[in-house]
Short mmCIF file of C-alpha atoms and ligand atoms in Angstrom, two decimals:
data_model
loop_
_atom_site.label_atom_id
_atom_site.label_comp_id
_atom_site.label_asym_id
_atom_site.label_seq_id
_atom_site.Cartn_x
_atom_site.Cartn_y
_atom_site.Cartn_z
CA MET A 1 135.16 107.28 122.55
CA ILE A 2 135.54 104.43 120.00
CA GLN A 3 136.72 105.64 116.70
CA TYR A 4 134.89 104.89 113.28
CA SER A 5 137.26 106.50 110.94
CA VAL A 6 140.58 105.58 112.26
CA GLY A 7 141.02 103.28 109.62
CA TYR A 8 140.78 99.35 109.07
CA ARG A 9 142.59 98.83 112.24
CA GLY A 10 140.54 100.60 114.67
CA VAL A 11 137.48 99.60 113.69
CA ASP A 12 138.78 96.16 113.25
CA LEU A 13 139.20 96.18 117.12
CA ASP A 14 136.06 98.11 118.43
CA ILE A 15 134.09 95.75 116.08
CA LYS A 16 135.96 92.69 117.78
CA GLN A 17 134.64 94.43 121.45
CA ILE A 18 131.68 94.38 120.43
CA CYS A 19 131.11 90.97 119.02
CA ASP A 20 132.56 89.59 122.11
CA LEU A 21 129.26 90.69 123.77
CA PHE A 22 126.67 88.72 122.02
CA SER A 23 126.18 85.63 122.22
CA ILE A 24 128.05 84.27 119.31
CA ASP A 25 129.74 81.07 118.74
CA GLY A 26 133.32 80.61 116.50
CA GLN A 27 136.76 82.20 116.62
CA TYR A 28 136.85 85.83 115.50
CA VAL A 29 138.83 86.37 112.37
CA ASP A 30 138.48 90.47 111.17
CA SER A 31 135.58 92.71 110.15
CA HIS A 32 135.27 95.53 108.14
CA GLU A 33 132.40 98.56 107.69
CA LEU A 34 129.82 97.81 104.85
CA ASN A 35 128.68 100.97 102.45
CA THR A 36 124.95 99.72 102.63
CA GLY A 37 122.21 102.07 104.15
CA ILE A 38 122.20 105.93 104.55
CA ILE A 39 121.50 105.35 108.32
CA ASN A 40 122.68 103.39 110.15
CA ASN A 41 126.63 102.57 110.46
CA THR A 42 127.12 98.59 109.27
CA TYR A 43 129.65 95.97 109.59
CA PHE A 44 130.81 92.49 108.20
CA ALA A 45 132.59 90.44 111.50
CA LYS A 46 134.28 86.73 109.82
CA TYR A 47 134.50 84.31 112.44
CA LEU A 48 135.85 80.62 112.04
CA ARG A 49 134.41 77.31 113.62
CA ASP A 50 135.77 74.21 113.33
CA GLY A 51 137.72 75.54 110.49
CA VAL A 52 134.07 77.03 108.29
CA ASP A 53 133.34 80.75 107.83
CA LYS A 54 130.23 81.67 110.29
CA ASN A 55 129.56 85.52 109.81
CA TYR A 56 127.53 88.15 111.17
CA ILE A 57 126.47 91.53 110.65
CA LEU A 58 126.74 93.58 113.32
CA GLN A 59 125.07 97.18 113.01
CA ARG A 60 124.71 100.65 115.03
CA ILE A 61 121.60 101.34 115.29
CA ASN A 62 121.31 105.42 114.48
CA LYS A 63 119.69 106.81 117.70
CA LYS A 64 118.66 110.33 116.36
CA VAL A 65 116.48 108.41 113.52
CA PHE A 66 115.30 105.40 115.71
CA THR A 67 114.97 107.33 119.12
CA GLU A 68 113.81 104.37 120.76
CA PRO A 69 116.06 101.07 119.71
CA GLU A 70 114.87 99.06 122.29
CA LYS A 71 111.06 99.28 120.34
CA VAL A 72 112.36 98.63 116.90
CA MET A 73 114.34 95.59 118.38
CA GLU A 74 111.03 94.04 120.10
CA ASN A 75 109.28 94.72 116.39
CA ILE A 76 112.20 92.65 114.99
CA VAL A 77 112.49 90.11 117.19
CA ARG A 78 108.36 89.61 116.97
CA VAL A 79 108.17 89.86 113.42
CA THR A 80 111.18 87.34 112.52
CA ASN A 81 110.27 84.87 115.13
CA TYR A 82 106.69 84.78 113.58
CA VAL A 83 108.26 84.62 110.16
CA ARG A 84 110.53 81.85 111.51
CA GLU A 85 107.81 79.49 112.62
CA ARG A 86 105.86 79.91 109.24
CA ILE A 87 108.42 78.88 107.10
CA GLU A 88 109.13 76.17 109.17
CA GLU A 89 105.66 75.07 108.31
CA ASN A 90 106.29 75.14 105.01
CA ASN A 91 109.58 73.06 104.95
CA MET A 92 111.64 76.29 104.01
CA SER A 93 115.40 76.48 105.41
CA SER A 94 114.63 79.19 108.47
CA LYS A 95 118.63 79.86 108.09
CA LYS A 96 117.89 81.43 104.64
CA PHE A 97 115.10 82.87 104.64
CA VAL A 98 114.48 84.35 107.69
CA LEU A 99 116.99 87.24 110.23
CA ARG A 100 117.90 85.87 112.97
CA ALA A 101 118.96 88.58 116.00
CA PHE A 102 121.55 87.42 118.37
CA LEU A 103 121.00 88.16 121.88
CA SER A 104 123.10 89.79 123.86
CA ARG A 105 125.27 87.35 126.82
CA SER A 106 124.95 89.44 129.92
CA SER A 107 121.15 90.49 129.30
CA GLY A 108 119.64 88.31 126.83
CA LYS A 109 118.18 91.37 125.26
CA PRO A 110 118.57 91.25 121.34
CA PHE A 111 121.17 94.63 121.80
CA VAL A 112 124.18 95.41 123.26
CA ILE A 113 124.97 98.84 124.59
CA ASP A 114 128.32 99.98 124.62
CA LYS A 115 130.26 102.94 126.87
CA GLU A 116 129.21 105.27 124.65
CA GLY A 117 125.27 104.59 125.16
CA GLU A 118 125.34 103.42 121.27
CA TYR A 119 122.34 100.56 120.93
CA TRP A 120 123.81 97.97 118.57
CA ARG A 121 122.65 94.36 116.97
CA CYS A 122 124.14 91.63 115.42
CA TYR A 123 122.50 88.93 112.65
CA ARG A 124 123.21 86.19 111.58
CA PHE A 125 125.04 86.83 107.53
CA ILE A 126 123.27 84.47 105.78
CA PRO A 127 125.66 81.62 104.19
CA ASN A 128 126.85 82.15 100.33
CA SER A 129 124.44 85.16 100.47
CA VAL A 130 124.96 88.38 98.23
CA THR A 131 122.32 91.65 97.91
CA TYR A 132 122.53 93.99 94.82
CA ASP A 133 122.59 97.73 94.50
CA THR A 134 121.43 97.89 90.84
CA VAL A 135 119.64 95.15 89.29
CA SER A 136 119.57 95.18 85.57
CA ASP A 137 118.69 91.36 85.42
CA GLY A 138 114.92 90.52 85.23
CA LYS A 139 114.90 87.41 87.05
CA ILE A 140 116.61 88.72 90.30
CA ILE A 141 114.35 91.74 89.91
CA GLU A 142 111.50 89.51 90.21
CA GLY A 143 113.48 87.50 92.97
CA VAL A 144 113.05 90.82 94.95
CA GLY A 145 109.10 91.10 94.41
CA THR A 146 108.77 87.32 95.18
CA ALA A 147 110.91 88.04 98.47
CA PHE A 148 108.92 90.98 99.70
CA GLY A 149 105.42 89.56 98.45
CA ARG A 150 106.57 86.75 100.30
CA PHE A 151 107.22 88.55 103.17
CA GLN A 152 103.39 90.15 103.45
CA ASN A 153 102.13 86.45 103.00
CA LEU A 154 104.11 85.07 105.80
CA LEU A 155 103.12 87.74 107.96
CA ASP A 156 99.11 87.83 106.43
CA GLY A 157 97.86 86.67 110.40
CA PHE A 158 100.06 88.64 112.60
CA ASP A 159 98.10 91.36 113.91
CA ALA A 160 99.56 94.47 112.69
CA ASN A 161 98.57 96.85 116.11
CA LEU A 162 100.97 94.20 117.91
CA LEU A 163 103.75 96.43 116.41
CA HIS A 164 105.40 100.08 118.18
CA VAL A 165 105.24 103.02 115.90
CA THR A 166 108.44 102.78 116.10
CA ILE A 167 108.87 106.77 113.76
CA PRO A 168 105.65 108.04 113.76
CA ASN A 169 103.78 109.10 110.82
CA PHE A 170 106.73 107.44 108.86
CA HIS A 171 105.04 107.19 105.41
CA ASN A 172 102.01 109.87 106.08
CA THR A 173 102.42 112.32 103.09
CA VAL A 174 100.04 114.39 104.64
CA LYS A 175 102.70 114.97 107.39
CA ARG A 176 105.82 115.00 105.25
CA TYR A 177 104.13 117.69 103.43
CA GLU A 178 103.11 119.45 106.30
CA LYS A 179 106.81 119.61 108.04
CA PHE A 180 108.52 120.34 104.71
CA LYS A 181 106.11 123.53 104.33
CA SER A 182 107.00 124.28 107.66
CA VAL A 183 110.95 124.36 106.82
CA ILE A 184 110.35 126.56 103.98
CA LYS A 185 108.95 128.99 105.97
CA GLU A 186 111.91 128.97 108.14
CA ASP A 187 114.54 129.26 106.10
CA SER A 188 116.61 128.60 108.73
CA ILE A 189 119.86 128.17 106.66
CA GLY A 190 118.61 130.39 103.82
CA LYS A 191 118.65 127.99 101.20
CA VAL A 192 114.71 128.51 99.93
CA LYS A 193 115.71 130.50 97.56
CA GLU A 194 117.90 127.86 95.62
CA VAL A 195 115.47 125.29 95.82
CA LYS A 196 112.31 127.11 94.01
CA THR A 197 111.73 125.47 91.22
CA GLU A 198 111.88 121.89 93.24
CA ILE A 199 109.49 123.30 95.82
CA GLU A 200 106.91 124.10 93.15
CA LYS A 201 106.81 121.28 91.47
CA LEU A 202 106.48 119.04 94.56
CA LEU A 203 103.81 121.36 95.81
CA SER A 204 102.00 120.83 92.57
CA PHE A 205 102.26 116.58 93.61
CA GLU A 206 100.28 117.29 97.28
CA GLY A 207 96.95 116.98 95.91
CA LYS A 208 97.80 113.64 94.54
CA ALA A 209 100.57 112.40 96.69
CA THR A 210 98.33 112.62 100.08
CA LYS A 211 95.59 110.55 98.31
CA LEU A 212 96.96 106.72 99.59
CA GLN A 213 97.43 108.76 103.33
CA LYS A 214 93.30 110.03 103.65
CA TYR A 215 92.57 106.55 102.26
CA LEU A 216 94.05 104.76 105.46
CA ASP A 217 92.94 107.69 107.49
CA ALA A 218 89.72 106.84 106.46
CA GLU A 219 90.16 103.26 107.04
CA MET A 220 89.25 102.58 103.32
CA LEU A 221 92.74 100.22 103.01
CA PRO A 222 93.37 97.65 105.65
CA LEU A 223 96.53 97.81 107.53
CA ARG A 224 99.27 95.46 106.93
CA VAL A 225 102.27 94.41 108.75
CA THR A 226 105.09 96.31 106.01
CA HIS A 227 108.16 96.66 105.74
CA ASN A 228 108.57 99.93 104.37
CA ASP A 229 111.85 100.33 102.62
CA THR A 230 111.89 97.90 100.14
CA LYS A 231 114.79 98.44 98.83
CA CYS A 232 116.52 96.11 96.37
CA ASN A 233 119.71 95.99 98.14
CA ASN A 234 117.09 94.68 101.29
CA VAL A 235 116.82 91.55 99.60
CA SER A 236 119.47 88.43 100.12
CA PHE A 237 120.15 86.14 97.54
CA ASP A 238 121.85 82.74 96.78
CA LYS A 239 125.08 83.19 95.63
CA ASP A 240 125.44 80.36 92.72
CA THR A 241 121.51 79.98 92.79
CA GLY A 242 120.36 83.38 92.01
CA GLU A 243 117.17 82.20 94.60
CA ALA A 244 115.86 85.10 96.99
CA LEU A 245 116.37 84.54 100.03
CA ALA A 246 115.23 86.85 103.66
CA VAL A 247 114.33 90.14 103.69
CA LEU A 248 116.96 92.10 105.31
CA ASP A 249 116.60 95.69 107.39
CA LEU A 250 113.62 95.22 109.81
CA ASP A 251 114.08 98.53 111.25
CA THR A 252 110.71 100.00 109.90
CA VAL A 253 108.27 97.05 109.90
CA MET A 254 105.64 98.68 111.09
CA ALA A 255 101.85 98.76 110.00
CA GLY A 256 101.31 100.23 106.88
CA ALA A 257 99.36 100.20 103.12
CA ILE A 258 100.71 97.22 101.37
CA ALA A 259 101.05 100.27 98.51
CA TYR A 260 104.15 101.37 100.78
CA ASP A 261 106.08 98.15 99.86
CA PHE A 262 105.34 97.86 96.44
CA GLY A 263 105.86 101.63 95.61
CA ASP A 264 108.68 101.80 97.36
CA ALA A 265 110.32 99.15 96.11
CA ILE A 266 109.48 99.88 92.50
CA ARG A 267 111.00 103.76 92.90
CA PHE A 268 114.04 102.11 94.14
CA ILE A 269 114.55 98.92 91.29
CA ALA A 270 112.94 100.55 87.91
CA ASN A 271 114.37 104.09 88.44
CA THR A 272 116.84 103.40 85.04
CA LEU A 273 119.62 105.39 87.17
CA LEU A 274 120.03 105.10 91.09
CA GLU A 275 118.43 107.64 93.44
CA ASP A 276 121.20 109.74 93.58
CA ASP A 277 122.91 109.87 89.81
CA PRO A 278 122.58 113.45 89.01
CA ASN A 279 122.09 112.66 85.12
CA TYR A 280 118.36 113.47 85.94
CA ASP A 281 117.67 113.43 82.63
CA GLY A 282 118.50 109.92 82.52
CA VAL A 283 115.95 109.24 85.10
CA LEU A 284 113.14 107.22 84.05
CA LEU A 285 110.95 104.22 85.17
CA ASP A 286 111.74 100.95 83.26
CA GLU A 287 108.32 99.55 81.93
CA SER A 288 110.19 95.95 82.02
CA LYS A 289 111.91 96.52 85.70
CA TYR A 290 108.26 96.96 86.93
CA GLU A 291 107.09 94.81 85.20
CA ALA A 292 109.58 91.97 86.31
CA PHE A 293 109.02 93.14 89.63
CA THR A 294 105.02 93.29 89.94
CA LYS A 295 104.77 89.89 88.49
CA GLY A 296 106.96 88.41 91.53
CA PHE A 297 105.25 90.97 93.90
CA ILE A 298 101.65 90.26 92.93
CA THR A 299 101.86 86.87 91.96
CA GLN A 300 102.64 86.24 95.60
CA VAL A 301 100.02 88.82 97.44
CA LYS A 302 97.46 89.18 94.53
CA GLY A 303 95.16 86.24 96.59
CA SER A 304 94.65 88.51 99.68
CA LEU A 305 94.62 91.90 98.02
CA THR A 306 90.76 93.96 98.21
CA GLU A 307 89.83 95.59 95.09
CA ILE A 308 90.95 99.25 97.08
CA GLU A 309 94.28 97.64 97.36
CA LYS A 310 94.29 96.53 93.85
CA GLN A 311 93.30 99.85 92.45
CA THR A 312 95.75 101.77 94.71
CA MET A 313 98.74 99.75 93.92
CA ASN A 314 100.43 102.50 91.52
CA LEU A 315 99.41 105.26 93.07
CA GLY A 316 101.96 104.05 95.71
CA VAL A 317 104.91 104.26 93.34
CA PHE A 318 104.36 108.09 92.72
CA THR A 319 103.88 108.52 96.51
CA MET A 320 106.54 107.02 97.47
CA THR A 321 108.44 108.63 95.26
CA VAL A 322 106.99 112.08 95.81
CA GLU A 323 107.26 111.38 99.53
CA LEU A 324 111.21 110.54 99.25
CA ALA A 325 111.58 114.00 97.24
CA VAL A 326 110.26 115.37 100.33
CA ARG A 327 111.98 113.83 102.45
CA PHE A 328 115.49 115.19 100.90
CA LEU A 329 114.57 118.33 100.46
CA THR A 330 113.40 118.60 103.62
CA ASP A 331 116.80 117.39 104.66
CA TYR A 332 118.65 119.97 102.14
CA VAL A 333 116.77 122.91 103.36
CA SER A 334 116.67 122.50 107.18
CA GLY A 335 120.39 120.94 107.27
CA GLU A 336 118.95 118.49 109.48
CA ASN A 337 121.01 115.95 108.25
CA TYR A 338 118.95 113.19 109.21
CA PHE A 339 120.23 110.73 105.83
CA LYS A 340 123.67 110.50 105.34
CA ILE A 341 125.70 112.98 102.96
CA LYS A 342 128.65 112.40 100.94
CA TYR A 343 128.62 116.16 100.01
CA PRO A 344 126.95 119.51 100.35
CA GLU A 345 124.39 118.77 97.31
CA HIS A 346 123.30 115.29 98.10
CA ASN A 347 120.69 115.57 99.38
CA LEU A 348 119.38 118.13 96.53
CA VAL A 349 120.22 115.80 93.88
CA ARG A 350 118.32 113.26 95.46
CA THR A 351 115.37 115.53 95.34
CA ARG A 352 115.87 116.26 91.48
CA ASN A 353 116.60 113.07 91.06
CA GLN A 354 113.12 111.58 92.42
CA ILE A 355 111.38 114.76 90.82
CA ALA A 356 112.14 113.33 87.86
CA LEU A 357 111.50 109.73 88.87
CA ALA A 358 108.00 111.00 89.65
CA GLU A 359 107.29 112.83 86.49
CA ASP A 360 107.97 110.31 84.24
CA ILE A 361 105.81 107.76 86.55
CA ILE A 362 102.71 110.13 85.76
CA ARG A 363 103.22 110.04 81.60
CA LYS A 364 103.48 106.48 82.00
CA GLU A 365 100.62 105.90 84.51
CA LYS A 366 98.38 104.32 81.79
CA ASN A 367 100.89 101.76 80.64
CA LEU A 368 101.68 101.12 84.11
CA ASP A 369 98.29 100.04 84.87
CA ASP A 370 98.08 97.69 82.41
CA ILE A 371 100.89 95.93 83.40
CA ILE A 372 99.52 95.30 86.82
CA SER A 373 96.39 94.18 85.46
CA LYS A 374 98.12 91.44 83.56
CA TYR A 375 98.96 89.75 86.63
CA LEU A 376 96.45 91.01 89.46
C1 GN1 B 401 116.92 104.94 104.40
O1 GN1 B 401 119.46 103.49 105.68
P1 GN1 B 401 118.37 102.97 104.73
O2 GN1 B 401 118.81 103.00 103.04
O3 GN1 B 401 117.82 101.41 105.38
C2 GN1 B 401 115.63 105.44 105.17
C3 GN1 B 401 114.35 105.19 103.93
C4 GN1 B 401 114.82 105.53 102.78
C5 GN1 B 401 116.14 105.31 102.03
C6 GN1 B 401 116.35 105.90 100.88
C7 GN1 B 401 114.97 105.07 108.26
O4 GN1 B 401 116.95 103.98 104.10
O5 GN1 B 401 113.16 105.52 104.44
O6 GN1 B 401 113.74 105.20 101.53
O7 GN1 B 401 116.91 105.36 102.92
N1 GN1 B 401 114.98 105.02 106.17
C8 GN1 B 401 114.59 105.76 107.31
O8 GN1 B 401 117.76 105.85 100.64
O9 GN1 B 401 114.46 106.74 107.38
MG1 MG B 402 116.54 100.77 106.27
#
C-alpha cells in the first residue's frame, strides 16, 4: 500500500513511481507534498532537463468526491484545449496562461491509475509562478479578478452543455439545503444540540440563498462554463512581474451561473480573515478588496453580461457564502468528512466564520451594489 504519511522519503519514492507513468521528460530530482486544497492531495515534483528546472504538479484525485475521475479529466482536457487555442489566437503564451495535463505513457489518457486503484493526474508547473492563499495587495486581487474574468471570456463560445456533470447539483443551494435538513433530522452522531444557533441562522438565510438557483431553473440566467472554485489560490502569478497567469484547479468546471464564480471568489478573497479563522468577530467583508476584485473581473466580462446577470452578481456573493456554511455544517453534523479537517471542530469553525461573513455581506449590500455599478 502506498504510504502518504511516512515522511519525506516515503512520499519521494512513491511520487517518482507515479511520475514515471506519465510522458514527461527530464530527470526526476525530488518531490514534496503541497498544503493546498481541502479535497485532493497535491505534490510538487522537481525535474531537470539539460540543467534547467522542469517542474510538475501531481495530484491524487479524491475518488470519494469525484466518483468519476475520467469525466473530470475529460472536462479539463476539453476546456484547456479550447482555452489554449484562443490564447494562441491572441498571441499569448500558452505555457503561461493555460494548464497542460500530461498523458499516461501506456494508455495515452490524461491520468494514470496506481496499484491501489487511485487516479493521478499531472500538470506542467508554470515556470516562475506563485499562488497566494491570502492577498492584501490590491493589484494582486485585481489580477485574480482579471484571470477568472479572462477564463470566462475565453470560454464564451464554448457550449457548456458539452461538459459532464462531475458533481451533480454542486452549487444547487436548494439541494444543499435539502441535504442539510435531512442530516439535522437524522442527527446520526448527536451533534445537532451543539449547533442550534447556527442551524437557525442558516435556515433564516434559506429564502435569499436559494433565489439564484430558482432563476437558473426558470432559465432566466444563461448557462455558462463556470470554474466553480474561484479561490484566490487557484490563480497563478508571475513571481517577478506580478502578472496574473493561468487559472488552476479545474476539477469543477461545469455549466453554471457566472455569479457563482464572482461570488465564490469574493467570499474567499474579500474576507478579512481566512475561511477557517476562529476569530469570528474579525470576519468582515473588506470593501476595498471587493472593489479590487470587481474591477478585474467585471472589466473582463461586462461586455457579455445580460441584465439579470448584472443584477444577480452580488446575490452570488451571499449565496456562495451561505452555501459553504451549509456544506461545512452538513459535514460537521453528519460526520461525513467530505472536507479534510485538521481538528474535530474544524468544520464548525468554518461554518461560524462563513455565517459571520454572510451577516456582514447583508449589512454592506447597498455599498456593494454601488461599487459594482461603477464597473458595469
Ligand atoms: C474545496 O479543495 P479545494 O480547495 O479545491 C471545495 C470547494 C470549496 C472549498 C472551500 C470539489 O475546494 O467547493 O469552496 O473547498 N471543492 C469541492 O475551501 O468540493
Ligand atoms: Mg478545488
